[in-house]
Structure formats: C-alpha cells, structure tokens
Short mmCIF file of C-alpha atoms in Angstrom, two decimals:
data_model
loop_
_atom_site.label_atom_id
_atom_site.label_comp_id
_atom_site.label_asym_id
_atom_site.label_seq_id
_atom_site.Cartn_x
_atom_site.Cartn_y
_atom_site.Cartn_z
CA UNK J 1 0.00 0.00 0.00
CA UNK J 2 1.16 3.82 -0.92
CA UNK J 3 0.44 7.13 -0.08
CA UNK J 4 -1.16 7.02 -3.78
CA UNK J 5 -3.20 3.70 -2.73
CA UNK J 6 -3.23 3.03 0.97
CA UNK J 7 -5.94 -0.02 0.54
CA UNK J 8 -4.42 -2.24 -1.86
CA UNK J 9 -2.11 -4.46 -0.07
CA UNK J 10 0.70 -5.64 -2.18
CA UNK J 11 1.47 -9.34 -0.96
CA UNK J 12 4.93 -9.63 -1.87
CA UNK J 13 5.77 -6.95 -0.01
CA UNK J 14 4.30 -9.21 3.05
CA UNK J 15 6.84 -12.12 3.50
CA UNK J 16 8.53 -11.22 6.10
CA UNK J 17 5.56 -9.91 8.43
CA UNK J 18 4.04 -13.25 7.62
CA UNK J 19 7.37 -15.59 8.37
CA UNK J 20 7.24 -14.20 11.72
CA UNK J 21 3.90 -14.55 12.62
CA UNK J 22 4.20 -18.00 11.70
CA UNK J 23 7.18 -18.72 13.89
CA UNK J 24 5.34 -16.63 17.10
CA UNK J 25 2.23 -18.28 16.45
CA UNK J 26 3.94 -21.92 16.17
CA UNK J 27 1.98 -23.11 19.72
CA UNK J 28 -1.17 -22.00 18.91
CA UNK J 29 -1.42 -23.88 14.97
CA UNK J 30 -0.20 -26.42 16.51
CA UNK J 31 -2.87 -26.82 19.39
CA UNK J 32 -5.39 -25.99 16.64
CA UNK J 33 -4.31 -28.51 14.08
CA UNK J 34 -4.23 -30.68 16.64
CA UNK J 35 -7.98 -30.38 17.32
CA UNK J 36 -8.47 -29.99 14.27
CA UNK J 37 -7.24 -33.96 12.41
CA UNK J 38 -8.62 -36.69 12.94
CA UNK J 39 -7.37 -40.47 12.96
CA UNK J 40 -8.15 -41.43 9.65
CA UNK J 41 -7.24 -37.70 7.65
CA UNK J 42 -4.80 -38.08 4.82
CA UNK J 43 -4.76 -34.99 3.39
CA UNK J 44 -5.20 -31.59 4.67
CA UNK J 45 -4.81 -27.78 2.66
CA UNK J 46 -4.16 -24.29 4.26
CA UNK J 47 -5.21 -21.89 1.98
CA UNK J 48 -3.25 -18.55 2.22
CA UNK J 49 -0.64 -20.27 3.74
CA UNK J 50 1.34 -17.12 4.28
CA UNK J 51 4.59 -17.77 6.23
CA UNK J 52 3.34 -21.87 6.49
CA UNK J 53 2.59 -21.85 10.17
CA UNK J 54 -0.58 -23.89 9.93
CA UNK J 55 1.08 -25.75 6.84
CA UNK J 56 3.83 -27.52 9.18
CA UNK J 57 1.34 -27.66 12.37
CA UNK J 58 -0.95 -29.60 10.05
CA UNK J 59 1.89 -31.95 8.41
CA UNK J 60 2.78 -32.87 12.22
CA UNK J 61 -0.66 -33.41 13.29
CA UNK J 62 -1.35 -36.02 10.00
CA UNK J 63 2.01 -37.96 10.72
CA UNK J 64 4.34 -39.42 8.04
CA UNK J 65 1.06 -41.03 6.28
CA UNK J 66 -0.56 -37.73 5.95
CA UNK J 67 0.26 -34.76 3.38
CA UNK J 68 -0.08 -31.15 4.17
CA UNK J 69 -0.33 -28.97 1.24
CA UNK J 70 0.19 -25.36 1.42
CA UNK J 71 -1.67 -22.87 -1.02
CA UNK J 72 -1.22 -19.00 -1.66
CA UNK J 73 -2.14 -16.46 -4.67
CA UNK J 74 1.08 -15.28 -4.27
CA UNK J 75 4.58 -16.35 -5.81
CA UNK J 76 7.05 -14.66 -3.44
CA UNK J 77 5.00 -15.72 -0.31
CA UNK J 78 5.31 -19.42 -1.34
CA UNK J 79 8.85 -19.28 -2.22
CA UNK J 80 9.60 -17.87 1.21
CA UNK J 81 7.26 -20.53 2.16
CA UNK J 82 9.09 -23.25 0.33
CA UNK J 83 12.07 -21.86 1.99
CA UNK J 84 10.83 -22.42 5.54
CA UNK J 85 9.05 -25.96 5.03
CA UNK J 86 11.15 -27.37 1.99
CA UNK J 87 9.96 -30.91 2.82
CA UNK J 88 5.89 -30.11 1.99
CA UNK J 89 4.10 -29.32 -0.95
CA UNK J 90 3.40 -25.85 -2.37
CA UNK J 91 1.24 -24.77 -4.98
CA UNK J 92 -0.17 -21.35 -6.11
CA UNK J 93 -4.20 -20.43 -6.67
CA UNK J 94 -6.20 -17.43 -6.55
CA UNK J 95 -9.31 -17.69 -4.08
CA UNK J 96 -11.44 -15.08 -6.47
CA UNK J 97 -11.19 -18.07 -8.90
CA UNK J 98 -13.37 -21.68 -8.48
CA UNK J 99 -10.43 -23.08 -8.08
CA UNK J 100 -10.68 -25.77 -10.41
CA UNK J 101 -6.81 -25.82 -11.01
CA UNK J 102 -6.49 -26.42 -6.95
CA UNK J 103 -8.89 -29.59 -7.25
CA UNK J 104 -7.51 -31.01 -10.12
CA UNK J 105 -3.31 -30.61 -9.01
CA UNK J 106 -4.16 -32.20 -5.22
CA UNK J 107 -5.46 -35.25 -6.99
CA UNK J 108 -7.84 -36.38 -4.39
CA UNK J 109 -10.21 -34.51 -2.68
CA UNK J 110 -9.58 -32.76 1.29
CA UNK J 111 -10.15 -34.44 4.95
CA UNK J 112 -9.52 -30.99 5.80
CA UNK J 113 -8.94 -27.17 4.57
CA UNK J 114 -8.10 -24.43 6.26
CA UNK J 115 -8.07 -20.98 5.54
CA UNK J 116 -6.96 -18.10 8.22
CA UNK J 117 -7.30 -14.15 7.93
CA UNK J 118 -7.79 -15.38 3.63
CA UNK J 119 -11.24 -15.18 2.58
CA UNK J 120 -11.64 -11.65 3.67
CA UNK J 121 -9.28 -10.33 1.34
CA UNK J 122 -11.56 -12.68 -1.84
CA UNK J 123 -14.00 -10.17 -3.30
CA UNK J 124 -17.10 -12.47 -3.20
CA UNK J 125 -16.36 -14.25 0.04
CA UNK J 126 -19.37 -16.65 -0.20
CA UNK J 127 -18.40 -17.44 -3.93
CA UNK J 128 -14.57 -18.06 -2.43
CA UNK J 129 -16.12 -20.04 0.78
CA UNK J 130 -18.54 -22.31 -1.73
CA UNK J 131 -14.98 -23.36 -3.96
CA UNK J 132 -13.13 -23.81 -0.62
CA UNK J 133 -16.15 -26.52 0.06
CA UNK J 134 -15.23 -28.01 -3.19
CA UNK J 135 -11.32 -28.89 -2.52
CA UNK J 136 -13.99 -31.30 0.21
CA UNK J 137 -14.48 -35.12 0.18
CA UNK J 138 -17.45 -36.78 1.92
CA UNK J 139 -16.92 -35.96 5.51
CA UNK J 140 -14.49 -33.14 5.38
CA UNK J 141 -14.72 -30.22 7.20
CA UNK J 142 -13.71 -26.55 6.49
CA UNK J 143 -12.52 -24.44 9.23
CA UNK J 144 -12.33 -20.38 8.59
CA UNK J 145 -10.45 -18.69 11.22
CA UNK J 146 -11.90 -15.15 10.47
CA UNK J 147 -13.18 -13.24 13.48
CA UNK J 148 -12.87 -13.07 17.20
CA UNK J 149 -11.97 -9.82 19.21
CA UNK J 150 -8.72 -7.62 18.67
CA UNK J 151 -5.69 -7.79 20.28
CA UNK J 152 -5.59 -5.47 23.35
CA UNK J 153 -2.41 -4.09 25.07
CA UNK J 154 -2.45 -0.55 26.33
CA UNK J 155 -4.31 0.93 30.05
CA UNK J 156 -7.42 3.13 28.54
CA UNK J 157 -5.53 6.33 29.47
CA UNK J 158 -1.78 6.48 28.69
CA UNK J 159 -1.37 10.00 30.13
CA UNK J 160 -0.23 11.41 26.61
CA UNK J 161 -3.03 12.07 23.81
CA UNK J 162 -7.20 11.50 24.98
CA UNK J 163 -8.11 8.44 26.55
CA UNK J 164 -9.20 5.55 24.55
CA UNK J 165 -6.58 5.47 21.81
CA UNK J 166 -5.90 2.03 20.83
CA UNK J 167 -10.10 1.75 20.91
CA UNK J 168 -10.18 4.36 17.99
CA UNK J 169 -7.07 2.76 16.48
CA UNK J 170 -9.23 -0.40 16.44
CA UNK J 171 -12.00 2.12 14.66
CA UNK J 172 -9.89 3.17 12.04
CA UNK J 173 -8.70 -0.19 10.95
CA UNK J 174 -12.24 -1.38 10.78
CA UNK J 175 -12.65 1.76 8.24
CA UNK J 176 -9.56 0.70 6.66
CA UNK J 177 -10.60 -2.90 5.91
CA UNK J 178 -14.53 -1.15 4.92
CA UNK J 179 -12.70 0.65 1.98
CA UNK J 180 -10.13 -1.96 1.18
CA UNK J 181 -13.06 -4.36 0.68
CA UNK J 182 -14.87 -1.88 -1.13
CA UNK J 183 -11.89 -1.86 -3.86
CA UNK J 184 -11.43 -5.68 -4.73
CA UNK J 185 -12.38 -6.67 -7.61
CA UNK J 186 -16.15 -8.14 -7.82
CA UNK J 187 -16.68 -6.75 -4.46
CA UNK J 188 -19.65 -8.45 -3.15
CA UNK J 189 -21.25 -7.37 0.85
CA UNK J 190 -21.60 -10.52 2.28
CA UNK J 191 -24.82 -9.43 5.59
CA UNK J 192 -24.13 -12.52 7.48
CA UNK J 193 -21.48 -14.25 9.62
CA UNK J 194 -19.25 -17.15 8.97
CA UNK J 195 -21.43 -19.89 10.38
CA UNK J 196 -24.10 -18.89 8.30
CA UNK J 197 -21.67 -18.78 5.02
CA UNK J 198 -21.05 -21.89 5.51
CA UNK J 199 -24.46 -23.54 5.68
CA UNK J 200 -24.92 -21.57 2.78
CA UNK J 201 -21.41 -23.45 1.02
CA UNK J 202 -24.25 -26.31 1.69
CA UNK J 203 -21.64 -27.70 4.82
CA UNK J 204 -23.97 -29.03 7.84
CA UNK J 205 -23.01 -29.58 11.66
CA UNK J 206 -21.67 -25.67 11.51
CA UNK J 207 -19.74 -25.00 14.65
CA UNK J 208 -17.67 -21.79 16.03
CA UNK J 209 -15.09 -22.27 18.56
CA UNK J 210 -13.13 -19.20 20.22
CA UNK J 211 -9.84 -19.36 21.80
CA UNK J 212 -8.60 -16.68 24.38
CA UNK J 213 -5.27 -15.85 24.64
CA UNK J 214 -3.86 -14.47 27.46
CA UNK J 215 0.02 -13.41 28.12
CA UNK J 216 0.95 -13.90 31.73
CA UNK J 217 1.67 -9.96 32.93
CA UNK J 218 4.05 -8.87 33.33
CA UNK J 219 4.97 -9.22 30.01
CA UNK J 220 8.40 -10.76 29.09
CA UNK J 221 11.36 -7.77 27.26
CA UNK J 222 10.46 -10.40 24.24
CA UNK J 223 6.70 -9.96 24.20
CA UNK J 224 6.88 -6.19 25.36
CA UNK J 225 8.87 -5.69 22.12
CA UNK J 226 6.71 -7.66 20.12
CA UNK J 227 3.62 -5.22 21.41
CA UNK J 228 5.43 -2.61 20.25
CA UNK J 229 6.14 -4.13 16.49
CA UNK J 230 2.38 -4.71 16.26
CA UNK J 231 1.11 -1.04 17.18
CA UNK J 232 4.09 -0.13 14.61
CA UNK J 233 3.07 -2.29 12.26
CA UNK J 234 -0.66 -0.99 12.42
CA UNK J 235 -0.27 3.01 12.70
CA UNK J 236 2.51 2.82 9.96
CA UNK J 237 -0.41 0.70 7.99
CA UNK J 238 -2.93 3.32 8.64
CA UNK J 239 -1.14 6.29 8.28
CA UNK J 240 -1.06 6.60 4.11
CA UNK J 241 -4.64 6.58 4.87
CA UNK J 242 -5.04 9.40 6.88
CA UNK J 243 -7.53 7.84 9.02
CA UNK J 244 -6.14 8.67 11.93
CA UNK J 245 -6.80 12.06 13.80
CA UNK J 246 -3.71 13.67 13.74
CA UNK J 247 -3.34 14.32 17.45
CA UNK J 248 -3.81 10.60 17.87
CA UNK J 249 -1.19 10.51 15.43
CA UNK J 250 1.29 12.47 17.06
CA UNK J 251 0.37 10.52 20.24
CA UNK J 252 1.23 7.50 18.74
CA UNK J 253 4.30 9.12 17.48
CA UNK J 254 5.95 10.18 20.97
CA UNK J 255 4.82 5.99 22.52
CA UNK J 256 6.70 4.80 19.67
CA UNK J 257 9.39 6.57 20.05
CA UNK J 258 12.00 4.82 22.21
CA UNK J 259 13.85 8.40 23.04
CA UNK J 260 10.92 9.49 24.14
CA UNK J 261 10.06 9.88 27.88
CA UNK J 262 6.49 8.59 27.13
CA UNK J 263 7.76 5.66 25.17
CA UNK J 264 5.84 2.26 25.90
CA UNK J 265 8.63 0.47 26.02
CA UNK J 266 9.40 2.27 29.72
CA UNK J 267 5.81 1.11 30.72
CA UNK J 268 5.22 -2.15 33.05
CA UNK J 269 1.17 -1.95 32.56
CA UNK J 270 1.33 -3.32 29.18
CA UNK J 271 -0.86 -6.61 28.91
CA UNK J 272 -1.68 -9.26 26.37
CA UNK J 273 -5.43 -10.48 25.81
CA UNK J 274 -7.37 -11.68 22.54
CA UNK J 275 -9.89 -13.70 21.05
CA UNK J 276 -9.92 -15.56 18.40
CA UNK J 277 -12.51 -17.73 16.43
CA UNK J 278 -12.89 -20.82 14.28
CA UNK J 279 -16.01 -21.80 11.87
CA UNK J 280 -16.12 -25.08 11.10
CA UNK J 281 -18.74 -26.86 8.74
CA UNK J 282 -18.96 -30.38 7.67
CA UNK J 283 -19.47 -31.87 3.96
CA UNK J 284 -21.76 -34.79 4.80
CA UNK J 285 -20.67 -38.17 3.51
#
C-alpha cells in the first residue's frame, strides 16, 4: 500500500511480516491442528498459507502417512514458504477463482482445509467459501479462522493524547478494511457471519469455537517488544490513509518513540489479551 493507494495491499511486499507470525504463532497452529485432524485424515490444505505456520502444524498433526499442502495467490509468499518448510508441498491459486486448477493438481479430494485471515481479502467471500467446500471429500470439514476480538495491550488512558486510543485505532482499521473491501475486484457485501456462510457453502453440523489468549503480565522484554512491532506495524499501515486524527497521530508518534520519555517500552502496565474464532462446517458423507 502507498500514499497514492493506501488499501491495496501488495502481498509480496508481506513475507517477512508473515514468516514471523508463523514462527510466534507456532503453539497456537499447533494446538489448533491438533484439534483440528482426525485419525483417519490423509490430506489436509491451508489456503493462504502465508509464512506456512498452519502448513507444518498440520503436516505434524497427520504424521508421516498424511500430506499437508500449502496454497497461496502469491509467488514470493510461497517461495519464502518453500524456503521455511522445503519438505511439503506448495502450490499457487487465486481464491477469487473456483479453483478448479487447486482440485484437479491435489489429486484427491480434502479431509480438511483451512483458511486463516484469507477469505476476507476474496471479493465475493461466499463465492470463495462455496470453492473452498469443493477442494472437500465426503466428511471433510472446512474451518475459517476469520473473526474473534482484537488484540488489546495498552491501560485506557496512557497520560499522553485523549483516553481511549488504541479503541479508535481499532476504529480506524475497521474503516480501513470497509474501503479496502470496497476496492477488490467483484466486491460483493456478504450481511451474514461465517457460520451462516457456511451452511450456505451447503456444509452441515456448523460449529464456532473461540480461543482466548492471554500473556501472563508482566509481560516478558520479548513480548513487550513484540507489542510494540504490532502497534508499529498498524499506525505505519494506517497512516497513508489518513484515518487517523492527527493528534492521535502524534500521540502514537511520541509511545513509539523509544527516546521518548512517554515511550511504551518504559511502561510495566502493558498486557496481552485476545480472542480468536474458528467456523467449522462439515461436507456430509
């Protein structure tokens, strides 16, 4: 994204930011996938496989008589991919297509897809949801990890800027992601939630299950610093925008700022609490 076009998200530009939440989020695919296999699974996708977190939780979850196949739209993320996981099986596809090419070059149809944080980028998300179903033999399920609550770090008043600022900051990404949905092509408002989507994929047995994560306070130097990459990450992500008020800006500014005396990084308040969600749906056998 650019000053010129701060809601198209240029992927390849990505690879990094995704190889390292794959490593921090190692525990949690694998206590997913986990959950998430059963006995008898043989093969098992992640679609937008980004940094191939999921991809390698799911290969260890299936055991040496499983596959795990990893699947992005784009060619730098799976290289880096490839890099990371050299041992598993790669291939590229486009979730705003029916993804007849997927079907056809995994040879055998799914125990199991996944697809995290993916479909809402897809401009028709029921239309990328219903070929997702597809990739699906008799008795696979589909699990969409889209949803849950935001990330939340920072006391409600930090003494510097109005009180309430990483609320607003969750306000102006949700405006953010509003307009960069608006601008995909075939951009199609999809009025219901994920369960619902995927009855309508025609998957039965739809169930949600939400994970909290909690940090234990106070927060390790490692996980501090991590905090602080994240609110980086996000106001650097909103700022071409310019949807956020400037003073909350220039707040943001000084508690980023590690020679700053209001710098977060000095603070021992800082916590570590989020929710997230999985949809699950079932293609009876």
């Amino acid at each position: 994204m650019t000053a010129e076009d701060p809601y198209t998200v240029v992927w390849s530009e990505q690879t990094e930011h995704l190889g390292r939440l794959a490593r921090e989020e190692a525990g949690w695919y694998a206590s997913v996938a986990a959950s998430l296999v059963r006995p008898d699974d043989r093969l098992a996708v992640d679609v937008g496989c980004g940094g191939a977190g999921m991809t390698l939780a799911l290969a260890t979850a299936l055991g040496p008589e499983g596959r795990a196949v990893g699947v992005d739209g784009e060619p730098a993320i799976l290289a880096t991919a490839r890099e990371r996981a050299p041992h598993l099986d790669f291939l590229v596809a486009d979730l705003d297509g029916d993804l007849a090419d997927l079907r056809a070059a995994l040879g055998e149809p799914a125990d199991l897809v996944w697809a995290s944080a993916s479909v809402h980028h897809a401009g028709d998300q029921q239309a990328a949801v219903n070929a997702l179903a597809g990739l699906l033999g008799p008795g696979g399920r589909l699990a969409l990890a889209e949803g849950g609550l935001p990330a939340r770090h920072l006391p409600w008043d930090l003494g510097v800027g109005d009180p309430g600022l990483e609320i607003r900051l969750d306000a102006a990404q949700d405006r953010w992601f509003a307009s960069m949905r608006a601008g995909l092509p075939g951009w199609t408002r999809m009025p219901y939630g994920w369960s619902e989507c995927l009855r309508r994929a025609g998957l039965s047995g739809v169930t949600s299950r939400t994970t909290l994560l909690e940090r234990e306070v106070p927060l390790t130097d490692a996980e501090v610093n991590r905090v602080l990459d994240k609110l980086a990450h996000r106001v650097d992500h909103l700022r071409p925008a310019g949807l956020l008020d400037p003073a909350d800006l220039e707040a943001w500014d000084r508690l980023l700022d590690s020679a700053d005396s209001a710098w977060l990084g000095l603070r021992d308040d800082l916590y570590w609490i989020e929710a997230r969600s999985v949809h699950i749906g079932l293609l009876a056998a």
